[in-house]
mmCIF file of C-alpha atoms in Angstrom:
data_model
loop_
_atom_site.group_PDB
_atom_site.id
_atom_site.type_symbol
_atom_site.label_atom_id
_atom_site.label_comp_id
_atom_site.label_asym_id
_atom_site.label_seq_id
_atom_site.Cartn_x
_atom_site.Cartn_y
_atom_site.Cartn_z
ATOM 1 C CA MET A 1 -6.453 4.617 -40.451
ATOM 2 C CA GLY A 2 -9.099 6.921 -38.961
ATOM 3 C CA SER A 3 -8.447 10.488 -37.896
ATOM 4 C CA SER A 4 -6.679 11.163 -34.604
ATOM 5 C CA SER A 5 -7.248 14.932 -34.752
ATOM 6 C CA GLY A 6 -8.749 16.303 -31.570
ATOM 7 C CA LEU A 7 -7.625 13.338 -29.470
ATOM 8 C CA PRO A 8 -5.587 14.125 -26.328
ATOM 9 C CA THR A 9 -2.150 12.917 -27.439
ATOM 10 C CA LYS A 10 -0.010 15.838 -26.238
ATOM 11 C CA GLU A 11 1.341 15.972 -22.700
ATOM 12 C CA SER A 12 0.087 19.067 -20.867
ATOM 13 C CA ASN A 13 1.139 18.290 -17.281
ATOM 14 C CA VAL A 14 3.020 15.721 -15.223
ATOM 15 C CA LEU A 15 1.763 15.102 -11.691
ATOM 16 C CA GLN A 16 4.740 14.010 -9.587
ATOM 17 C CA GLY A 17 4.655 13.120 -5.905
ATOM 18 C CA HIS A 18 3.914 9.426 -5.503
ATOM 19 C CA GLU A 19 6.845 7.302 -4.403
ATOM 20 C CA GLY A 20 6.679 4.176 -6.525
ATOM 21 C CA ALA A 21 4.026 2.861 -8.875
ATOM 22 C CA VAL A 22 0.755 4.752 -9.328
ATOM 23 C CA LEU A 23 -1.953 2.094 -9.590
ATOM 24 C CA ALA A 24 -5.029 4.181 -10.477
ATOM 25 C CA VAL A 25 -6.075 7.680 -11.440
ATOM 26 C CA ARG A 26 -9.694 8.921 -11.556
ATOM 27 C CA PHE A 27 -11.375 12.185 -12.493
ATOM 28 C CA ASN A 28 -14.009 13.550 -10.146
ATOM 29 C CA GLY A 29 -17.544 13.931 -11.519
ATOM 30 C CA ASP A 30 -17.082 17.244 -13.340
ATOM 31 C CA GLY A 31 -13.499 16.595 -14.448
ATOM 32 C CA ASN A 32 -11.999 19.585 -12.620
ATOM 33 C CA TYR A 33 -9.995 17.456 -10.191
ATOM 34 C CA CYS A 34 -8.503 13.995 -10.045
ATOM 35 C CA LEU A 35 -7.419 11.438 -7.464
ATOM 36 C CA SER A 36 -4.507 9.037 -7.718
ATOM 37 C CA CYS A 37 -3.383 6.160 -5.523
ATOM 38 C CA GLY A 38 -0.500 3.762 -5.417
ATOM 39 C CA LYS A 39 2.211 1.617 -3.945
ATOM 40 C CA ASP A 40 3.225 4.342 -1.442
ATOM 41 C CA ARG A 41 -0.069 3.732 0.466
ATOM 42 C CA THR A 42 -1.362 7.251 -0.232
ATOM 43 C CA LEU A 43 -4.194 8.893 -2.148
ATOM 44 C CA ARG A 44 -3.497 12.264 -3.724
ATOM 45 C CA LEU A 45 -5.923 14.963 -4.852
ATOM 46 C CA TRP A 46 -4.825 17.164 -7.763
ATOM 47 C CA ASN A 47 -5.941 19.900 -10.068
ATOM 48 C CA PRO A 48 -4.608 18.185 -13.199
ATOM 49 C CA HIS A 49 -5.282 21.169 -15.482
ATOM 50 C CA ARG A 50 -3.001 23.421 -13.460
ATOM 51 C CA GLY A 51 -0.643 20.638 -12.409
ATOM 52 C CA ILE A 52 -1.211 21.336 -8.716
ATOM 53 C CA HIS A 53 -1.166 18.868 -5.825
ATOM 54 C CA ILE A 54 -3.901 19.777 -3.331
ATOM 55 C CA LYS A 55 -3.982 17.120 -0.606
ATOM 56 C CA THR A 56 -2.582 13.742 0.436
ATOM 57 C CA TYR A 57 -4.679 11.114 2.227
ATOM 58 C CA LYS A 58 -2.745 8.700 4.434
ATOM 59 C CA SER A 59 -4.205 5.851 6.469
ATOM 60 C CA HIS A 60 -3.851 2.702 4.389
ATOM 61 C CA GLY A 61 -1.344 0.160 5.658
ATOM 62 C CA ARG A 62 -0.623 -1.372 2.242
ATOM 63 C CA GLU A 63 -0.722 -0.274 -1.396
ATOM 64 C CA VAL A 64 -3.881 1.524 -2.558
ATOM 65 C CA ARG A 65 -5.365 0.012 -5.722
ATOM 66 C CA ASP A 66 -8.481 2.031 -6.450
ATOM 67 C CA VAL A 67 -10.303 5.216 -5.481
ATOM 68 C CA HIS A 68 -13.674 6.792 -6.279
ATOM 69 C CA VAL A 69 -15.230 10.107 -5.248
ATOM 70 C CA THR A 70 -18.931 10.937 -4.751
ATOM 71 C CA SER A 71 -20.664 13.191 -7.277
ATOM 72 C CA ASP A 72 -20.801 16.033 -4.698
ATOM 73 C CA ASN A 73 -17.024 15.700 -4.075
ATOM 74 C CA ALA A 74 -17.639 15.341 -0.329
ATOM 75 C CA LYS A 75 -16.590 11.731 0.261
ATOM 76 C CA LEU A 76 -14.206 9.258 -1.251
ATOM 77 C CA CYS A 77 -13.653 5.536 -0.967
ATOM 78 C CA SER A 78 -10.479 3.560 -1.490
ATOM 79 C CA CYS A 79 -9.227 -0.002 -1.286
ATOM 80 C CA GLY A 80 -6.109 -2.088 -1.619
ATOM 81 C CA GLY A 81 -3.718 -4.512 -0.050
ATOM 82 C CA ASP A 82 -4.932 -4.114 3.526
ATOM 83 C CA ARG A 83 -8.287 -5.793 2.695
ATOM 84 C CA GLN A 84 -10.404 -2.900 3.962
ATOM 85 C CA ILE A 85 -12.559 -0.326 2.234
ATOM 86 C CA PHE A 86 -11.797 3.154 3.539
ATOM 87 C CA TYR A 87 -14.553 5.796 3.528
ATOM 88 C CA TRP A 88 -13.100 9.308 3.774
ATOM 89 C CA ASP A 89 -14.168 12.895 4.284
ATOM 90 C CA VAL A 90 -12.547 14.769 1.383
ATOM 91 C CA ALA A 91 -12.261 18.167 3.096
ATOM 92 C CA THR A 92 -10.763 17.057 6.425
ATOM 93 C CA GLY A 93 -8.868 14.035 5.120
ATOM 94 C CA ARG A 94 -10.253 11.934 7.958
ATOM 95 C CA VAL A 95 -11.360 8.324 7.636
ATOM 96 C CA ILE A 96 -15.054 8.164 8.582
ATOM 97 C CA ARG A 97 -15.296 4.381 8.472
ATOM 98 C CA LYS A 98 -13.443 1.241 7.460
ATOM 99 C CA PHE A 99 -15.419 -1.670 6.051
ATOM 100 C CA ARG A 100 -13.908 -5.068 6.818
ATOM 101 C CA GLY A 101 -15.000 -8.370 5.382
ATOM 102 C CA HIS A 102 -12.888 -9.196 2.352
ATOM 103 C CA ASP A 103 -10.497 -12.075 3.073
ATOM 104 C CA SER A 104 -7.815 -10.779 0.749
ATOM 105 C CA GLU A 105 -6.679 -7.730 -1.235
ATOM 106 C CA VAL A 106 -9.413 -5.511 -2.653
ATOM 107 C CA ASN A 107 -9.031 -4.540 -6.310
ATOM 108 C CA SER A 108 -11.833 -2.138 -7.147
ATOM 109 C CA VAL A 109 -14.319 0.232 -5.442
ATOM 110 C CA LYS A 110 -17.237 2.318 -6.700
ATOM 111 C CA PHE A 111 -19.910 4.482 -5.106
ATOM 112 C CA ASN A 112 -23.465 4.099 -6.307
ATOM 113 C CA GLU A 113 -25.064 7.110 -7.949
ATOM 114 C CA TYR A 114 -26.156 8.671 -4.640
ATOM 115 C CA GLY A 115 -22.906 7.986 -2.771
ATOM 116 C CA ALA A 116 -24.837 6.026 -0.142
ATOM 117 C CA VAL A 117 -23.454 2.594 -1.021
ATOM 118 C CA VAL A 118 -19.901 1.473 -1.782
ATOM 119 C CA VAL A 119 -19.367 -1.681 -3.837
ATOM 120 C CA SER A 120 -16.025 -3.483 -3.713
ATOM 121 C CA ALA A 121 -14.401 -6.390 -5.545
ATOM 122 C CA GLY A 122 -11.595 -8.579 -4.289
ATOM 123 C CA TYR A 123 -9.145 -11.416 -4.659
ATOM 124 C CA ASP A 124 -11.427 -13.457 -2.384
ATOM 125 C CA ARG A 125 -13.702 -13.995 -5.446
ATOM 126 C CA SER A 126 -16.444 -11.787 -4.025
ATOM 127 C CA VAL A 127 -18.217 -8.503 -4.642
ATOM 128 C CA ARG A 128 -19.539 -6.785 -1.510
ATOM 129 C CA ALA A 129 -21.845 -3.800 -1.006
ATOM 130 C CA TRP A 130 -21.597 -1.554 2.070
ATOM 131 C CA ASP A 131 -24.006 1.045 3.447
ATOM 132 C CA CYS A 132 -22.110 4.273 4.117
ATOM 133 C CA ARG A 133 -24.908 5.704 6.296
ATOM 134 C CA SER A 134 -25.211 2.683 8.587
ATOM 135 C CA GLN A 135 -23.087 2.248 11.696
ATOM 136 C CA SER A 136 -22.785 -1.439 10.832
ATOM 137 C CA THR A 137 -19.563 -2.507 9.173
ATOM 138 C CA GLU A 138 -21.175 -5.694 7.811
ATOM 139 C CA PRO A 139 -21.860 -5.810 4.066
ATOM 140 C CA ILE A 140 -25.493 -5.398 2.968
ATOM 141 C CA GLN A 141 -24.916 -7.730 0.028
ATOM 142 C CA ILE A 142 -22.347 -10.352 -0.981
ATOM 143 C CA VAL A 143 -22.010 -11.867 -4.444
ATOM 144 C CA ASP A 144 -19.684 -14.864 -4.465
ATOM 145 C CA THR A 145 -20.515 -16.799 -7.632
ATOM 146 C CA PHE A 146 -17.107 -16.034 -9.180
ATOM 147 C CA LEU A 147 -14.565 -18.813 -9.680
ATOM 148 C CA ASP A 148 -11.539 -16.534 -9.342
ATOM 149 C CA SER A 149 -10.412 -13.042 -8.327
ATOM 150 C CA VAL A 150 -12.771 -10.149 -9.154
ATOM 151 C CA MET A 151 -10.743 -7.325 -10.693
ATOM 152 C CA SER A 152 -13.073 -4.529 -11.745
ATOM 153 C CA ILE A 153 -16.625 -3.289 -11.180
ATOM 154 C CA TRP A 154 -19.005 -0.834 -12.789
ATOM 155 C CA LEU A 155 -22.388 0.300 -11.474
ATOM 156 C CA THR A 156 -25.584 1.349 -13.205
ATOM 157 C CA LYS A 157 -28.778 2.481 -11.451
ATOM 158 C CA THR A 158 -29.926 -1.121 -10.947
ATOM 159 C CA GLU A 159 -26.927 -3.324 -11.711
ATOM 160 C CA ILE A 160 -23.463 -4.311 -10.606
ATOM 161 C CA ILE A 161 -21.217 -5.353 -13.506
ATOM 162 C CA ALA A 162 -18.064 -7.202 -12.502
ATOM 163 C CA ALA A 163 -15.081 -8.690 -14.318
ATOM 164 C CA SER A 164 -13.112 -11.686 -13.113
ATOM 165 C CA VAL A 165 -9.941 -13.628 -13.768
ATOM 166 C CA ASP A 166 -12.315 -16.583 -14.296
ATOM 167 C CA GLY A 167 -12.931 -15.120 -17.772
ATOM 168 C CA THR A 168 -16.408 -13.779 -17.122
ATOM 169 C CA VAL A 169 -18.179 -10.464 -17.045
ATOM 170 C CA ARG A 170 -21.195 -10.857 -14.745
ATOM 171 C CA THR A 171 -24.154 -8.512 -14.516
ATOM 172 C CA PHE A 172 -26.223 -8.598 -11.330
ATOM 173 C CA ASP A 173 -29.662 -7.047 -11.385
ATOM 174 C CA ILE A 174 -29.874 -5.889 -7.773
ATOM 175 C CA ARG A 175 -33.678 -5.569 -7.689
ATOM 176 C CA ALA A 176 -34.569 -8.762 -9.531
ATOM 177 C CA GLY A 177 -31.713 -10.809 -8.058
ATOM 178 C CA ARG A 178 -30.790 -12.044 -11.540
ATOM 179 C CA GLU A 179 -27.293 -12.819 -12.769
ATOM 180 C CA LEU A 180 -26.192 -12.687 -16.416
ATOM 181 C CA VAL A 181 -22.863 -14.288 -17.308
ATOM 182 C CA ASP A 182 -20.798 -13.491 -20.402
ATOM 183 C CA ASP A 183 -17.830 -15.849 -20.713
ATOM 184 C CA LEU A 184 -14.994 -14.260 -22.688
ATOM 185 C CA GLY A 185 -12.671 -17.236 -22.350
ATOM 186 C CA HIS A 186 -9.739 -15.114 -21.129
ATOM 187 C CA PRO A 187 -9.028 -13.503 -17.742
ATOM 188 C CA VAL A 188 -10.705 -10.064 -17.577
ATOM 189 C CA ASN A 189 -8.943 -7.431 -15.497
ATOM 190 C CA CYS A 190 -10.810 -4.256 -16.391
ATOM 191 C CA ILE A 191 -14.257 -3.203 -17.513
ATOM 192 C CA SER A 192 -15.604 0.150 -18.554
ATOM 193 C CA MET A 193 -18.980 1.267 -19.809
ATOM 194 C CA SER A 194 -19.789 3.220 -22.932
ATOM 195 C CA ASN A 195 -21.310 6.627 -22.234
ATOM 196 C CA ASP A 196 -24.596 5.650 -23.890
ATOM 197 C CA GLY A 197 -24.771 2.650 -21.531
ATOM 198 C CA ASN A 198 -25.215 0.150 -24.363
ATOM 199 C CA CYS A 199 -21.784 -1.490 -24.339
ATOM 200 C CA VAL A 200 -19.185 -2.846 -21.954
ATOM 201 C CA LEU A 201 -15.494 -2.692 -22.817
ATOM 202 C CA ALA A 202 -13.503 -5.535 -21.257
ATOM 203 C CA GLY A 203 -9.720 -5.588 -21.026
ATOM 204 C CA CYS A 204 -8.412 -9.168 -21.133
ATOM 205 C CA LEU A 205 -5.035 -10.692 -20.300
ATOM 206 C CA ASP A 206 -4.559 -12.002 -23.847
ATOM 207 C CA SER A 207 -3.645 -8.438 -24.937
ATOM 208 C CA THR A 208 -7.133 -7.849 -26.323
ATOM 209 C CA LEU A 209 -9.910 -5.422 -25.498
ATOM 210 C CA ARG A 210 -13.407 -6.752 -26.220
ATOM 211 C CA LEU A 211 -16.564 -4.708 -26.757
ATOM 212 C CA LEU A 212 -19.791 -6.412 -25.676
ATOM 213 C CA ASP A 213 -23.412 -5.518 -26.328
ATOM 214 C CA ARG A 214 -24.956 -5.061 -22.871
ATOM 215 C CA THR A 215 -28.356 -6.433 -23.840
ATOM 216 C CA THR A 216 -27.398 -9.501 -25.868
ATOM 217 C CA GLY A 217 -23.839 -10.181 -24.683
ATOM 218 C CA GLU A 218 -22.796 -10.248 -28.341
ATOM 219 C CA LEU A 219 -19.115 -9.584 -29.061
ATOM 220 C CA LEU A 220 -19.208 -6.434 -31.177
ATOM 221 C CA GLN A 221 -15.510 -5.746 -31.737
ATOM 222 C CA VAL A 222 -11.966 -6.569 -30.581
ATOM 223 C CA TYR A 223 -9.032 -4.161 -30.233
ATOM 224 C CA LYS A 224 -5.408 -5.290 -30.436
ATOM 225 C CA GLY A 225 -1.855 -4.003 -30.756
ATOM 226 C CA HIS A 226 -1.041 -3.326 -27.120
ATOM 227 C CA THR A 227 0.525 -5.701 -24.574
ATOM 228 C CA CYS A 228 -1.508 -6.757 -21.548
ATOM 229 C CA LYS A 229 -0.470 -10.106 -20.107
ATOM 230 C CA SER A 230 0.363 -9.718 -16.432
ATOM 231 C CA PHE A 231 -0.748 -6.307 -15.122
ATOM 232 C CA LYS A 232 -4.099 -4.868 -14.102
ATOM 233 C CA MET A 233 -4.592 -2.030 -16.574
ATOM 234 C CA ASP A 234 -7.551 0.205 -17.319
ATOM 235 C CA CYS A 235 -9.311 0.783 -20.590
ATOM 236 C CA CYS A 236 -12.098 3.218 -21.441
ATOM 237 C CA LEU A 237 -14.077 4.880 -24.183
ATOM 238 C CA THR A 238 -13.685 8.545 -25.025
ATOM 239 C CA ASN A 239 -16.568 10.757 -23.884
ATOM 240 C CA THR A 240 -18.078 10.728 -27.385
ATOM 241 C CA ASP A 241 -17.882 6.903 -27.611
ATOM 242 C CA ALA A 242 -16.029 7.389 -30.913
ATOM 243 C CA HIS A 243 -12.745 5.867 -29.744
ATOM 244 C CA VAL A 244 -11.407 3.269 -27.344
ATOM 245 C CA ALA A 245 -8.397 4.162 -25.175
ATOM 246 C CA GLY A 246 -6.046 1.716 -23.501
ATOM 247 C CA GLY A 247 -2.524 1.457 -22.205
ATOM 248 C CA SER A 248 0.211 -1.071 -22.761
ATOM 249 C CA GLU A 249 2.822 -2.768 -20.589
ATOM 250 C CA ASP A 250 5.563 -1.115 -22.667
ATOM 251 C CA GLY A 251 4.413 2.395 -21.712
ATOM 252 C CA TYR A 252 2.476 3.154 -24.891
ATOM 253 C CA MET A 253 -1.075 4.521 -25.114
ATOM 254 C CA PHE A 254 -3.413 3.466 -27.891
ATOM 255 C CA PHE A 255 -6.540 4.976 -29.409
ATOM 256 C CA TRP A 256 -8.670 2.722 -31.581
ATOM 257 C CA ASP A 257 -11.609 3.614 -33.781
ATOM 258 C CA LEU A 258 -14.639 2.188 -31.955
ATOM 259 C CA VAL A 259 -16.352 0.855 -35.081
ATOM 260 C CA ASP A 260 -13.573 -0.565 -37.270
ATOM 261 C CA ALA A 261 -10.990 -1.142 -34.490
ATOM 262 C CA SER A 262 -8.168 0.503 -36.434
ATOM 263 C CA ILE A 263 -5.383 2.128 -34.391
ATOM 264 C CA VAL A 264 -5.793 5.874 -34.922
ATOM 265 C CA ALA A 265 -3.088 6.968 -32.473
ATOM 266 C CA LYS A 266 -0.234 5.306 -30.613
ATOM 267 C CA PHE A 267 2.310 7.175 -28.509
ATOM 268 C CA ARG A 268 4.816 6.677 -25.718
ATOM 269 C CA ALA A 269 3.074 7.929 -22.587
ATOM 270 C CA HIS A 270 5.302 6.492 -19.832
ATOM 271 C CA THR A 271 8.645 4.781 -19.328
ATOM 272 C CA SER A 272 6.920 1.735 -17.810
ATOM 273 C CA VAL A 273 3.545 -0.061 -17.618
ATOM 274 C CA VAL A 274 0.487 2.185 -18.066
ATOM 275 C CA THR A 275 -1.661 1.097 -15.103
ATOM 276 C CA SER A 276 -4.624 3.403 -15.488
ATOM 277 C CA VAL A 277 -6.420 5.662 -17.932
ATOM 278 C CA ALA A 278 -9.236 8.115 -17.208
ATOM 279 C CA TYR A 279 -11.149 10.233 -19.700
ATOM 280 C CA HIS A 280 -12.618 13.651 -18.960
ATOM 281 C CA PRO A 281 -16.455 13.659 -18.850
ATOM 282 C CA LYS A 282 -16.786 16.540 -21.337
ATOM 283 C CA ASP A 283 -13.474 17.747 -22.765
ATOM 284 C CA SER A 284 -10.753 16.194 -24.875
ATOM 285 C CA CYS A 285 -8.506 15.434 -21.916
ATOM 286 C CA MET A 286 -7.105 12.189 -20.554
ATOM 287 C CA LEU A 287 -5.145 11.081 -17.506
ATOM 288 C CA THR A 288 -2.706 8.165 -17.428
ATOM 289 C CA SER A 289 -0.774 6.647 -14.547
ATOM 290 C CA SER A 290 2.156 4.298 -14.505
ATOM 291 C CA VAL A 291 4.522 2.052 -12.619
ATOM 292 C CA ASP A 292 7.037 4.863 -13.394
ATOM 293 C CA GLY A 293 5.506 6.863 -10.521
ATOM 294 C CA SER A 294 3.875 9.628 -12.537
ATOM 295 C CA VAL A 295 0.398 10.724 -13.556
ATOM 296 C CA ARG A 296 0.295 12.463 -16.924
ATOM 297 C CA VAL A 297 -2.322 14.845 -18.273
ATOM 298 C CA TRP A 298 -3.015 14.726 -22.028
ATOM 299 C CA LYS A 299 -4.748 17.302 -24.227
ATOM 300 C CA PRO A 300 -5.049 17.759 -28.011
#
């Protein structure tokens, strides 16, 4: 068993306020703030380090499944059960635009690096890109090669990486128009990128996390011990890429050693399913959210 010293396994704050399940929690770019969203149709902005609720964003008509904030903290995007992508002004709390086009619930949203484009993924088996600066509400790009629901997306400078219930992780080179397909053979409901950009971590519904080489598609390692069979749950790497972090349907959090896949820490984080995990960009600090209605802040 590797060392768990220095890992954020001690609860430092509990962020209470959502009514019902919290479906996602995300740090902002510098890790000073975080956003959460959930079943109560709201987004909430917090200072997780001081345990303070700053603002609530209300406009969604159904549950909110994902949220992302621009690197300058000025705008945020969100998505969920009402099939629309909401583009918000952070300071005023106003919705600047709603992008319509998905035929069903939207599972995941991300801004590109400049905050000019929002990319979304949905149950309608498509990934769509939207121009935030244009007055048009039509998507600027649609990718619909998936055979089932698209659950999670990640963006690089030139690529969209998307995970689907069809068992694939697909990489789209936006400039070249190329598509790479890695078939994992099990429904994928979350992907996350290593900080060095070389690997993709895929959370699958057979209670296994899989680490893939981005260049070759080679399966580098698998991580097991947790339960993930029926819920969309996040997974991520720590900011040093030394460990893999993931939640479990029984409320436990796991840390695995990246290289040998041994469990270095396991602890009860929530009383119910851990829906989301976010790792601080620089410090040893982690956020988790749960069906139990809370967001928890973890430090060493």
